[in-house]
Coordinates of C-alpha atoms in Angstrom, one line a residue:
Chain A
M9 CA 36.8 -2.4 -12.9
R10 CA 34.6 -2.7 -16.2
I11 CA 30.3 -2.9 -15.6
G12 CA 27.6 -3.4 -18.2
L13 CA 24.6 -2.0 -19.5
D14 CA 22.2 -3.4 -22.1
M15 CA 21.5 -0.1 -24.2
M16 CA 19.2 -1.7 -26.5
G17 CA 16.5 -2.1 -23.0
G18 CA 14.3 0.4 -22.4
D19 CA 11.2 2.8 -23.8
Y20 CA 13.7 5.5 -25.0
A21 CA 16.9 2.8 -25.7
P22 CA 19.1 3.8 -27.2
A23 CA 19.2 7.1 -27.1
E24 CA 18.5 7.5 -23.9
A25 CA 21.3 4.7 -22.1
V26 CA 23.3 7.6 -24.8
K27 CA 22.9 9.9 -23.1
G28 CA 23.3 8.5 -19.7
V29 CA 26.4 6.9 -20.7
K30 CA 27.6 10.7 -21.6
L31 CA 25.9 12.0 -18.3
F32 CA 27.8 9.5 -16.3
L33 CA 31.3 10.2 -17.8
D34 CA 31.3 13.8 -18.2
S35 CA 30.4 13.6 -14.3
V36 CA 32.4 10.7 -12.9
A37 CA 35.7 11.1 -12.7
T38 CA 36.0 7.6 -11.8
D39 CA 38.1 3.9 -13.3
V40 CA 34.9 2.6 -14.4
H41 CA 35.3 0.4 -17.8
L42 CA 31.5 0.9 -20.2
V43 CA 30.5 -1.9 -21.6
L44 CA 28.2 -0.8 -23.8
I45 CA 25.9 -3.6 -25.8
G46 CA 23.7 -3.4 -28.2
D47 CA 22.9 -3.4 -31.6
E48 CA 26.3 -1.2 -33.1
Q49 CA 24.9 0.6 -36.2
A50 CA 22.2 2.2 -33.7
L51 CA 24.6 3.1 -31.9
T52 CA 27.9 4.3 -34.0
P53 CA 26.5 7.2 -34.8
L54 CA 25.2 7.9 -31.2
L55 CA 27.8 7.8 -29.5
A56 CA 29.7 9.0 -32.2
D57 CA 27.7 12.9 -31.2
A58 CA 28.2 12.2 -27.8
Q59 CA 31.9 12.7 -28.6
L60 CA 32.7 11.1 -25.3
D61 CA 36.1 9.5 -24.5
Q62 CA 37.1 6.4 -26.0
S63 CA 39.1 4.8 -23.9
R64 CA 36.8 5.0 -21.4
Y65 CA 34.1 2.6 -22.9
S66 CA 33.5 -0.7 -25.3
V67 CA 30.8 -1.6 -27.7
V68 CA 30.0 -5.7 -27.5
H69 CA 27.8 -5.6 -30.8
S70 CA 23.6 -7.0 -29.9
S71 CA 21.8 -8.7 -33.5
Q72 CA 18.5 -9.5 -31.7
L73 CA 17.0 -7.7 -29.3
I74 CA 14.3 -9.5 -26.3
G75 CA 10.7 -7.3 -26.8
M76 CA 9.4 -5.8 -23.7
N77 CA 6.1 -8.1 -23.5
E78 CA 8.1 -10.8 -24.9
H79 CA 7.8 -14.6 -22.5
P80 CA 10.8 -13.5 -21.3
T81 CA 12.3 -17.8 -20.9
K82 CA 11.5 -18.4 -24.4
A83 CA 13.2 -15.1 -25.5
L84 CA 16.7 -15.2 -23.7
K85 CA 17.0 -19.4 -24.5
E86 CA 16.3 -18.6 -28.9
K87 CA 17.7 -15.1 -29.1
P88 CA 21.2 -15.8 -28.1
H89 CA 22.3 -12.6 -29.3
S90 CA 20.5 -9.9 -27.7
S91 CA 22.1 -7.4 -25.3
I92 CA 20.4 -9.4 -22.1
A93 CA 21.6 -12.8 -23.6
I94 CA 25.6 -11.5 -23.9
G95 CA 25.7 -9.5 -21.5
F96 CA 24.7 -12.2 -18.4
H97 CA 27.1 -14.3 -20.6
L98 CA 29.5 -11.6 -19.9
L99 CA 28.7 -11.5 -16.3
H100 CA 28.6 -15.4 -15.8
N101 CA 32.3 -15.4 -17.5
K102 CA 34.0 -11.7 -16.0
K103 CA 34.1 -9.8 -17.9
I104 CA 32.2 -7.7 -16.4
G105 CA 31.0 -6.9 -13.0
A106 CA 27.6 -6.1 -13.4
F107 CA 25.1 -5.9 -15.2
I108 CA 22.7 -3.2 -15.6
S109 CA 19.0 -3.5 -18.3
A110 CA 16.2 -1.3 -18.5
G111 CA 15.0 -3.9 -20.7
N112 CA 12.2 -6.8 -19.9
T113 CA 12.2 -7.4 -16.7
G114 CA 11.0 -10.8 -16.6
A115 CA 14.2 -11.5 -19.0
M116 CA 16.2 -9.8 -16.6
M117 CA 15.3 -11.7 -14.1
V118 CA 15.2 -15.2 -15.7
G119 CA 18.9 -14.5 -16.8
A120 CA 20.2 -13.5 -12.8
I121 CA 18.7 -17.0 -11.5
Y122 CA 19.7 -19.0 -14.3
S123 CA 22.5 -17.5 -15.7
I124 CA 24.5 -16.5 -12.5
K125 CA 23.1 -18.2 -10.3
L126 CA 20.9 -17.4 -6.5
I127 CA 23.9 -17.3 -3.6
D128 CA 24.2 -20.5 -1.5
G129 CA 21.0 -20.6 1.2
V130 CA 19.6 -17.8 -0.9
Q131 CA 16.2 -18.8 -1.6
R132 CA 14.5 -16.5 -3.9
P133 CA 16.2 -12.9 -4.7
T134 CA 14.2 -10.2 -4.8
I135 CA 13.9 -6.3 -5.7
S136 CA 14.0 -3.4 -3.4
T137 CA 13.1 0.6 -4.0
I138 CA 14.6 3.0 -2.6
L139 CA 11.3 5.4 0.1
P140 CA 12.5 9.1 0.4
R141 CA 12.4 11.0 3.4
E142 CA 12.1 14.1 4.6
N143 CA 15.4 13.7 6.9
G144 CA 17.3 12.8 3.5
N145 CA 18.9 9.2 4.4
P146 CA 16.5 7.0 2.5
G147 CA 15.2 4.0 3.7
L148 CA 14.8 0.9 1.5
L149 CA 11.4 -1.2 0.8
L150 CA 11.3 -4.6 0.3
D151 CA 9.9 -7.3 -2.1
V152 CA 7.9 -4.8 -4.2
G153 CA 7.1 -7.3 -6.8
I154 CA 8.9 -10.4 -7.8
N155 CA 7.5 -12.1 -4.7
A156 CA 4.1 -11.8 -4.8
D157 CA 3.7 -15.2 -2.4
C158 CA 6.3 -15.7 0.3
K159 CA 7.0 -17.7 3.5
P160 CA 7.8 -16.6 6.3
E161 CA 11.2 -17.8 6.4
N162 CA 11.5 -15.4 2.5
L163 CA 10.8 -12.9 5.0
V164 CA 13.6 -13.2 7.4
Q165 CA 16.4 -13.5 4.1
F166 CA 14.7 -10.2 2.2
A167 CA 16.3 -8.8 6.2
V168 CA 19.2 -10.1 6.2
L169 CA 20.0 -8.3 2.0
G170 CA 18.3 -5.5 2.4
S171 CA 20.5 -5.1 5.2
L172 CA 23.3 -5.2 4.0
Y173 CA 22.3 -3.5 1.2
S174 CA 21.9 -0.7 3.7
Q175 CA 24.4 -0.7 5.2
Y176 CA 27.1 -1.2 2.5
V177 CA 26.0 0.3 -0.6
M178 CA 23.3 3.0 1.3
G179 CA 25.8 3.5 4.0
T180 CA 23.3 3.4 7.0
P181 CA 25.3 1.8 9.9
N182 CA 23.3 -0.9 12.0
P183 CA 19.6 0.0 10.2
K184 CA 16.8 -0.8 12.2
V185 CA 14.7 -3.4 10.0
G186 CA 10.7 -3.3 10.4
L187 CA 8.4 -5.1 9.8
L188 CA 5.6 -3.7 7.6
N189 CA 1.8 -4.6 9.6
I190 CA -1.2 -3.4 10.4
G191 CA -0.8 -2.3 14.1
E192 CA 2.3 -2.3 16.1
E193 CA 1.8 -4.9 18.7
E194 CA 3.9 -8.3 18.3
G195 CA 0.7 -11.3 17.0
K196 CA -0.6 -8.6 15.2
G197 CA -1.5 -8.9 10.9
N198 CA -2.3 -12.1 9.0
L199 CA -0.8 -15.1 8.9
L200 CA 2.1 -13.8 7.0
A201 CA 3.2 -11.1 9.1
Q202 CA 1.9 -12.8 12.4
A203 CA 4.7 -16.4 11.6
T204 CA 7.8 -13.7 10.9
Y205 CA 8.1 -11.4 13.5
P206 CA 9.4 -14.1 15.6
L207 CA 11.7 -15.4 12.5
L208 CA 12.9 -11.7 12.0
K209 CA 13.0 -11.4 16.3
E210 CA 16.0 -14.6 17.2
S211 CA 17.6 -13.2 14.0
R212 CA 21.3 -11.7 15.3
Q213 CA 22.1 -10.9 11.7
I214 CA 19.6 -7.5 11.8
N215 CA 18.5 -4.9 14.2
F216 CA 14.7 -5.4 13.9
I217 CA 13.0 -3.2 16.0
G218 CA 9.1 -4.5 15.2
N219 CA 6.0 -4.1 13.4
V220 CA 5.9 -0.5 11.2
E221 CA 3.1 0.0 9.7
G222 CA 1.4 1.9 6.5
R223 CA 1.9 5.1 7.6
D224 CA 5.6 4.7 8.4
A225 CA 6.8 4.2 5.1
F226 CA 8.4 8.0 4.5
K227 CA 9.4 8.0 8.5
D228 CA 12.6 6.9 10.0
T229 CA 10.9 4.0 12.3
A230 CA 12.6 2.2 9.9
D231 CA 15.4 1.6 7.3
V232 CA 14.7 -1.1 6.1
I233 CA 10.9 -2.2 5.8
V234 CA 9.9 -5.9 4.7
C235 CA 6.5 -7.3 3.2
E236 CA 5.9 -10.2 0.9
G237 CA 6.3 -8.0 -3.0
F238 CA 1.6 -8.0 -3.7
T239 CA 1.7 -5.5 -0.6
G240 CA 4.7 -3.6 -1.6
N241 CA 4.6 -3.4 -5.0
V242 CA 1.2 -1.7 -4.1
V243 CA 2.8 1.0 -2.1
L244 CA 5.9 1.6 -4.7
K245 CA 3.0 2.0 -7.3
M246 CA 1.2 4.6 -5.1
A247 CA 4.4 6.4 -3.8
E248 CA 5.4 7.0 -7.7
S249 CA 1.8 8.1 -8.2
F250 CA 1.6 11.0 -5.7
H251 CA 4.7 11.9 -7.5
D252 CA 2.1 12.5 -10.4
I253 CA -0.8 14.2 -8.6
M254 CA 2.8 16.9 -6.8
V255 CA 3.1 17.0 -11.1
R256 CA -0.4 17.5 -11.9
R257 CA -1.4 20.2 -9.3
N258 CA 1.2 22.0 -10.0
I259 CA 3.2 21.5 -6.4
K260 CA 6.7 22.6 -5.8
D261 CA 8.6 21.0 -2.7
E262 CA 11.6 19.7 -2.1
Y263 CA 10.9 17.1 -0.1
M264 CA 7.7 15.9 -2.8
D265 CA 10.2 16.0 -5.9
K266 CA 12.0 13.0 -4.1
F267 CA 8.4 10.9 -4.8
D268 CA 10.2 11.1 -9.2
F269 CA 11.4 7.5 -8.6
E270 CA 12.9 8.0 -12.1
Q271 CA 15.7 9.8 -11.0
Y272 CA 16.2 6.4 -8.4
G273 CA 17.8 4.5 -11.2
G274 CA 16.9 1.0 -11.1
T275 CA 16.7 -1.9 -8.4
P276 CA 19.3 -4.4 -7.6
V277 CA 18.5 -7.7 -7.8
L278 CA 19.4 -9.1 -4.5
G279 CA 20.3 -12.6 -4.2
V280 CA 21.7 -13.2 -7.0
S281 CA 25.9 -14.3 -6.8
E282 CA 26.6 -11.0 -9.4
P283 CA 26.0 -7.1 -9.5
V284 CA 22.9 -6.7 -11.2
I285 CA 20.4 -4.2 -12.0
I286 CA 17.2 -4.2 -13.5
G287 CA 16.7 -0.4 -14.8
H288 CA 12.7 1.3 -15.2
G289 CA 11.6 1.0 -18.3
I290 CA 10.9 5.0 -19.5
S291 CA 14.4 4.9 -18.0
G292 CA 16.2 8.5 -19.2
A293 CA 19.4 9.1 -19.0
R294 CA 19.6 10.4 -15.8
A295 CA 18.5 7.1 -14.1
F296 CA 20.9 5.5 -16.5
S297 CA 23.2 7.5 -15.2
N298 CA 22.3 7.1 -11.8
M299 CA 21.7 2.8 -12.4
I300 CA 26.0 3.0 -13.1
V301 CA 27.0 4.7 -10.6
L302 CA 24.9 2.3 -8.3
A303 CA 26.3 -0.7 -9.7
Q304 CA 29.9 0.9 -9.0
R305 CA 28.8 1.6 -6.0
M306 CA 27.9 -2.4 -5.4
I307 CA 30.5 -3.1 -6.3
E308 CA 33.6 -1.3 -4.5
S309 CA 31.9 -2.4 -0.9
K310 CA 31.8 -5.7 -2.2
L311 CA 28.0 -5.7 -0.9
L312 CA 28.3 -10.1 -2.9
D313 CA 31.4 -10.5 -0.6
K314 CA 29.7 -9.7 2.6
I315 CA 26.1 -11.3 1.5
K316 CA 27.3 -14.4 0.6
E317 CA 29.8 -14.3 3.8
S318 CA 26.1 -13.7 5.8
F319 CA 24.6 -17.0 4.3
V320 CA 27.6 -18.9 4.8
A321 CA 27.8 -18.0 8.2
V322 CA 23.4 -18.7 8.2
Q323 CA 24.3 -21.9 7.2
E324 CA 27.4 -23.1 9.0
G325 CA 25.4 -21.4 12.1
Chain B
M5 CA -35.4 9.0 11.9
R6 CA -33.4 8.0 15.0
I7 CA -29.7 7.2 15.2
G8 CA -27.9 6.7 18.2
L9 CA -24.3 8.1 19.1
D10 CA -21.7 6.8 21.8
M11 CA -20.7 9.9 23.7
M12 CA -17.8 8.0 25.2
G13 CA -16.2 6.7 21.9
G14 CA -12.7 8.5 20.8
D15 CA -10.0 10.3 22.7
Y16 CA -12.1 13.7 22.7
A17 CA -15.0 12.4 24.5
P18 CA -17.1 13.4 25.9
A19 CA -16.4 17.1 24.8
E20 CA -15.9 16.1 21.4
A21 CA -19.4 14.3 20.2
V22 CA -21.5 17.1 22.1
K23 CA -19.7 19.3 19.5
G24 CA -20.0 17.7 16.9
V25 CA -24.3 16.8 17.6
K26 CA -24.4 20.6 18.1
L27 CA -22.8 21.4 14.2
F28 CA -24.7 18.4 12.8
L29 CA -27.8 20.3 14.3
D30 CA -27.2 23.6 13.6
S31 CA -26.2 22.5 10.2
V32 CA -29.2 20.2 8.9
A33 CA -32.5 20.8 9.4
T34 CA -34.3 17.5 9.4
D35 CA -36.3 15.0 11.3
V36 CA -33.7 12.8 13.0
H37 CA -33.2 12.7 16.5
L38 CA -30.8 12.1 18.2
V39 CA -29.6 8.9 21.0
L40 CA -26.4 10.2 23.3
I41 CA -25.8 7.0 25.3
G42 CA -23.0 8.4 28.2
D43 CA -22.2 9.2 31.4
E44 CA -25.4 11.7 32.2
Q45 CA -22.9 13.8 34.6
A46 CA -20.1 14.6 32.3
L47 CA -22.9 14.8 29.7
T48 CA -25.5 16.9 31.7
P49 CA -23.4 20.1 31.4
L50 CA -21.8 19.5 28.2
L51 CA -25.1 19.3 26.7
A52 CA -26.4 21.9 28.6
D53 CA -23.8 24.5 27.8
A54 CA -24.3 24.1 23.8
Q55 CA -27.4 25.5 24.0
L56 CA -29.1 22.4 21.8
D57 CA -32.9 22.4 20.9
Q58 CA -33.9 19.5 23.7
S59 CA -36.7 18.5 21.6
R60 CA -34.6 17.3 19.3
Y61 CA -32.6 14.3 21.2
S62 CA -32.7 12.6 24.5
V63 CA -30.2 10.9 26.6
V64 CA -29.7 7.4 27.7
H65 CA -27.5 7.0 30.2
S66 CA -24.6 4.3 30.5
S67 CA -22.8 3.3 33.8
Q68 CA -20.0 1.8 32.1
L69 CA -17.1 2.4 30.7
I70 CA -15.3 0.0 27.5
G71 CA -11.2 1.3 27.6
M72 CA -9.7 1.5 23.8
N73 CA -7.2 -1.0 24.3
E74 CA -9.6 -3.4 26.7
H75 CA -10.1 -7.2 25.2
P76 CA -13.6 -6.0 23.1
T77 CA -15.5 -9.8 24.1
K78 CA -14.4 -10.4 27.3
A79 CA -15.9 -6.2 27.9
L80 CA -18.5 -6.0 26.2
K81 CA -19.7 -9.1 28.4
E82 CA -18.6 -7.9 31.6
K83 CA -19.8 -4.2 30.6
P84 CA -23.6 -4.6 30.1
H85 CA -23.8 -0.7 30.9
S86 CA -21.2 0.6 28.5
S87 CA -22.1 2.3 26.0
I88 CA -21.4 0.8 23.5
A89 CA -23.4 -2.6 25.0
I90 CA -26.7 -0.3 25.6
G91 CA -26.6 0.7 22.0
F92 CA -26.7 -2.5 20.1
H93 CA -29.4 -2.8 22.9
L94 CA -30.7 -0.3 21.2
L95 CA -30.1 -1.3 17.7
H96 CA -31.0 -4.8 17.9
N97 CA -34.7 -3.8 19.8
K98 CA -35.0 -0.4 16.8
K99 CA -35.2 2.0 19.2
I100 CA -32.0 3.5 17.2
G101 CA -32.3 3.2 13.5
A102 CA -28.7 3.0 12.8
F103 CA -25.7 3.0 16.0
I104 CA -22.3 5.5 15.7
S105 CA -19.0 5.4 17.9
A106 CA -15.4 6.0 17.7
G107 CA -15.1 4.2 20.7
N108 CA -12.7 0.7 20.8
T109 CA -13.1 -0.8 17.6
G110 CA -12.7 -4.4 18.0
A111 CA -15.5 -4.2 21.1
M112 CA -17.9 -2.6 17.6
M113 CA -17.6 -5.3 15.4
V114 CA -18.0 -8.1 18.2
G115 CA -20.6 -5.9 18.5
A116 CA -21.8 -5.6 15.4
I117 CA -21.3 -9.1 14.5
Y118 CA -22.3 -10.7 17.5
S119 CA -25.6 -8.3 18.7
I120 CA -27.3 -7.6 15.4
K121 CA -25.9 -10.4 13.9
L122 CA -24.3 -10.2 9.9
I123 CA -27.2 -9.9 7.4
D124 CA -28.1 -14.0 6.1
G125 CA -25.3 -15.4 2.7
V126 CA -22.6 -12.9 4.4
Q127 CA -19.4 -14.2 5.9
R128 CA -17.8 -11.5 6.3
P129 CA -18.1 -8.2 7.5
T130 CA -16.4 -5.1 6.4
I131 CA -14.5 -1.7 6.7
S132 CA -13.4 0.5 4.2
T133 CA -12.0 3.9 3.5
I134 CA -12.7 6.6 1.0
L135 CA -10.5 7.1 -1.4
P136 CA -10.3 11.4 -3.0
R137 CA -10.1 11.4 -6.3
E138 CA -9.4 14.7 -8.5
N139 CA -12.6 14.6 -10.6
G140 CA -14.7 15.8 -6.8
N141 CA -16.0 12.0 -6.9
P142 CA -14.6 10.0 -3.7
G143 CA -13.9 6.6 -4.5
L144 CA -14.3 3.3 -2.4
L145 CA -11.4 1.5 -1.3
L146 CA -12.6 -2.4 0.6
D147 CA -11.2 -4.1 3.0
V148 CA -9.1 -2.1 5.1
G149 CA -8.3 -4.1 7.9
I150 CA -10.5 -6.2 9.4
N151 CA -9.4 -8.5 7.4
A152 CA -5.8 -9.1 7.4
D153 CA -7.0 -12.9 5.6
C154 CA -9.2 -13.6 3.6
K155 CA -10.2 -16.5 0.5
P156 CA -11.3 -14.9 -3.3
E157 CA -15.3 -15.6 -1.9
N158 CA -14.3 -12.9 1.0
L159 CA -13.4 -10.5 -2.1
V160 CA -16.4 -11.3 -3.9
Q161 CA -18.5 -10.1 -1.3
F162 CA -16.4 -7.4 -0.1
A163 CA -17.1 -6.2 -3.9
V164 CA -20.9 -6.6 -4.3
L165 CA -21.2 -5.2 -0.9
G166 CA -18.7 -2.2 -1.5
S167 CA -20.7 -1.9 -4.9
L168 CA -23.8 -0.8 -3.7
Y169 CA -22.6 1.7 -1.0
S170 CA -20.7 3.5 -3.3
Q171 CA -23.9 3.4 -5.8
Y172 CA -26.7 3.7 -2.9
V173 CA -24.6 6.5 -0.7
M174 CA -22.1 7.6 -2.4
G175 CA -23.7 8.2 -5.6
T176 CA -22.2 6.9 -7.5
P177 CA -24.0 4.9 -10.8
N178 CA -23.2 1.7 -11.8
P179 CA -19.9 2.4 -9.9
K180 CA -16.9 0.4 -11.8
V181 CA -15.5 -1.8 -9.9
G182 CA -11.8 -3.3 -10.1
L183 CA -9.3 -6.2 -8.3
L184 CA -6.1 -4.6 -6.7
N185 CA -3.7 -6.2 -7.8
I186 CA 0.0 -5.8 -9.1
G187 CA -0.6 -6.3 -13.2
E188 CA -3.0 -5.7 -15.0
E189 CA -3.6 -8.5 -17.0
E190 CA -6.3 -11.6 -15.7
G191 CA -3.5 -14.0 -14.4
K192 CA -1.4 -11.7 -12.5
G193 CA -0.5 -11.2 -9.0
N194 CA -0.3 -14.0 -5.4
L195 CA -2.3 -15.9 -5.5
L196 CA -5.4 -14.7 -4.3
A197 CA -5.7 -12.2 -6.8
Q198 CA -4.8 -14.7 -9.3
A199 CA -8.0 -17.1 -8.3
T200 CA -10.3 -14.0 -7.0
Y201 CA -10.3 -11.8 -10.7
P202 CA -12.1 -15.2 -12.4
L203 CA -14.6 -15.0 -10.1
L204 CA -14.7 -11.1 -10.5
K205 CA -15.1 -11.5 -13.5
E206 CA -17.7 -13.3 -14.0
S207 CA -19.9 -11.9 -11.1
R208 CA -24.0 -10.7 -12.1
Q209 CA -23.7 -8.5 -9.6
I210 CA -20.7 -6.1 -10.1
N211 CA -19.8 -3.6 -12.9
F212 CA -16.1 -5.8 -12.8
I213 CA -13.3 -3.6 -14.4
G214 CA -11.1 -5.5 -14.3
N215 CA -7.3 -5.1 -12.1
V216 CA -6.0 -2.0 -10.8
E217 CA -2.6 -2.1 -10.0
G218 CA -1.2 1.0 -6.8
R219 CA -1.2 3.9 -8.9
D220 CA -5.1 3.8 -9.8
A221 CA -6.0 4.1 -6.0
F222 CA -6.6 8.0 -6.7
K223 CA -7.9 8.0 -10.2
D224 CA -11.4 7.2 -11.5
T225 CA -9.9 4.0 -13.1
A226 CA -12.4 2.2 -10.9
D227 CA -14.8 3.3 -8.1
V228 CA -14.6 0.6 -5.9
I229 CA -11.3 -0.8 -5.3
V230 CA -11.7 -4.6 -3.4
C231 CA -8.0 -6.3 -1.3
E232 CA -7.4 -8.0 1.5
G233 CA -7.3 -6.1 4.7
F234 CA -4.1 -6.0 4.8
T235 CA -3.2 -4.5 1.1
G236 CA -6.0 -2.6 2.8
N237 CA -4.4 -1.3 5.9
V238 CA -1.3 -0.4 4.0
V239 CA -2.7 1.7 1.7
L240 CA -4.6 3.9 3.6
K241 CA -2.0 4.5 6.2
M242 CA 0.2 5.4 4.0
A243 CA -3.0 7.4 2.4
E244 CA -3.6 9.2 5.5
S245 CA 0.2 10.3 6.5
F246 CA 0.6 11.7 3.1
H247 CA -2.2 14.2 4.7
D248 CA 0.5 14.7 7.2
I249 CA 3.4 15.2 5.3
M250 CA 1.5 17.9 3.9
V251 CA 0.9 19.7 6.6
R252 CA 4.2 19.5 7.1
R253 CA 5.5 20.5 4.4
N254 CA 3.0 23.3 4.8
I255 CA 1.3 22.8 1.1
K256 CA -1.1 24.1 0.3
D257 CA -4.0 22.6 -1.9
E258 CA -7.4 22.2 -2.4
Y259 CA -7.1 18.6 -3.5
M260 CA -4.3 17.0 -1.0
D261 CA -6.5 18.4 2.1
K262 CA -9.3 15.9 0.8
F263 CA -6.7 13.2 2.5
D264 CA -7.2 15.2 6.0
F265 CA -9.3 11.5 6.7
E266 CA -10.5 13.0 10.0
Q267 CA -13.0 15.0 8.1
Y268 CA -14.7 11.5 6.2
G269 CA -16.0 10.8 10.2
G270 CA -16.3 7.0 10.3
T271 CA -16.4 3.5 8.3
P272 CA -19.6 1.8 7.5
V273 CA -19.3 -2.1 9.4
L274 CA -20.9 -2.8 5.5
G275 CA -22.6 -6.6 6.3
V276 CA -23.9 -6.6 9.4
S277 CA -27.8 -6.3 9.9
E278 CA -28.3 -2.7 10.6
P279 CA -26.4 0.8 9.8
V280 CA -23.6 0.5 12.3
I281 CA -20.4 3.0 11.7
I282 CA -17.0 2.8 13.3
G283 CA -15.1 6.4 13.8
H284 CA -11.8 6.6 14.3
G285 CA -10.6 7.4 17.8
I286 CA -9.1 10.7 16.8
S287 CA -12.5 11.8 15.3
G288 CA -13.6 15.4 16.6
A289 CA -16.5 17.8 16.4
R290 CA -16.5 17.2 12.6
A291 CA -15.6 14.2 12.4
F292 CA -18.3 13.2 14.5
S293 CA -21.3 15.7 12.5
N294 CA -20.3 14.4 9.5
M295 CA -20.7 10.5 11.3
I296 CA -24.7 11.4 11.9
V297 CA -25.3 12.3 8.6
L298 CA -23.6 9.4 6.5
A299 CA -25.5 7.2 9.1
Q300 CA -29.4 9.3 7.8
R301 CA -28.0 8.4 4.4
M302 CA -27.1 4.6 4.9
I303 CA -31.0 4.7 6.6
E304 CA -32.6 7.1 3.8
S305 CA -31.5 5.6 0.6
K306 CA -32.6 0.9 2.6
L307 CA -28.9 0.6 1.9
L308 CA -29.3 -2.3 4.1
D309 CA -32.6 -3.6 2.7
K310 CA -30.5 -3.8 -0.8
I311 CA -27.9 -5.1 0.6
K312 CA -30.2 -8.2 2.1
E313 CA -32.2 -7.7 -1.3
S314 CA -28.6 -8.9 -3.2
F315 CA -27.3 -11.5 -1.3
V316 CA -30.8 -13.1 -1.2
A317 CA -30.5 -13.2 -4.7
V318 CA -27.7 -15.1 -4.9
Q319 CA -28.4 -17.8 -2.3
E320 CA -31.3 -18.3 -4.3
G321 CA -30.3 -17.9 -8.2

């Protein structure tokens, strides 16, 4: 199993990416071979210092860099030798089985959509976040920002994608799917939520349990919570800010520590035909290591095959 | 100054309402005369037990009750002797200067809109929530649920209403107004946020500081945060749930205690022509007392006059 990692993406690259690779290789005994994509000159001394088992990784040189604020489409077109462009090239040609980057999110999305394509039947890819829960088994919220305006059918697809991810990668059997709304009863909410509810209700691909509210985000009311990316992004950033408040207030609590979203590493781009993971710009060593673990799980669980089968079934059914 | 209080509204009425009246009368030395609207038979023994100064309140009997789940328009029409219907009648006829109820929210909204009317120029009334901030000076978020689908002009009006409320009732000089969004730069966000930004930017009635994100909700980036009621309601209920988590985790912190939203009592209905305050169904004594204080401030600050002047200025300008 070969996993590609963009070593140049993120605010602390490549140093934290190298540390993350070391953390992964030192702690996880697997047959994963890491393909490290980055500037050889910058990487070589760092990798030498890290004293890694050289049989477990190889380096692919990238001579260009896409900055965090560059225009995604333009940058990808004009920089074919950037780590992100090379990563998608390798993924497209099956040289790697998953690609991870904490670099320019827009460029990652453009690469995912145009270089490796959407799964047949999927209208829009989506990104998600873990929701820490007191029972220890995390929930999933999607979309969290890529799709600020949605149609009801988009939300239904997010529900299917999130449900499969929750089941096969997060290990939640028969995940309960809830629609984020501002009231419990059917018929409540804005026009989008009102139109989405009956579609979710009639879907045979998910275990829909009805509306959930803001207060249910960190409860086990639903395992997968679906919303458009505007509200989802506000929820995610507000949850992240709670961790900052806990740190500032010097409040120590095992559960509240789980609001340190950095530890989760990144979000899969669900709906594209190969495993792609986008990391947070501020990703540190632990985040990089956890993203490699996530990529491995996405490959081992054959999540992409499950998603493809599911969308074929809908189209034929 | 006469303030009307629905003694029959809320889950713990009338007992908690009576306790709230006592708390207010015992702790606040003012010329406020309370008009307590409720079932005399239920109230008389409770009021006698409370040993209140009888010169500071009077009772108006109501013989009907609007339940929490009744259809608002129907209930108000069919129950003219309910405490809510009587309250609006008294408010309309200037027998009271403000009306407070923790009863059926829908009936309160219908009463506010149809019995005392919107201020000229206001398209939709709005409700808000306090946002606890570490600097001690709370922020304001609106709308939080009455307007699930909004047009850009609605958000601009909420900004003006929230700004005036923040300035005259909450005491924030020249409040900074932010647009809740999923990115900092102009042009980010969903279609609504994109269309609202330039309107807020060109408004001369507010001190617009640009986009704010979910992470800014409890910071002093903006004093007034504007959004449609869907996202606002999710934010509010999620913030409320954080207090529940703190209590369950036995985390004690002076700042986190401020997430106990019950203490804030209720939200004014901004945009209607007289002071109306809607309380939370679970309102206890402290919430009732705080709502009376809030009503008093709304009257004393002449907030309604400020709002009327402001909207007249817009219509003429």
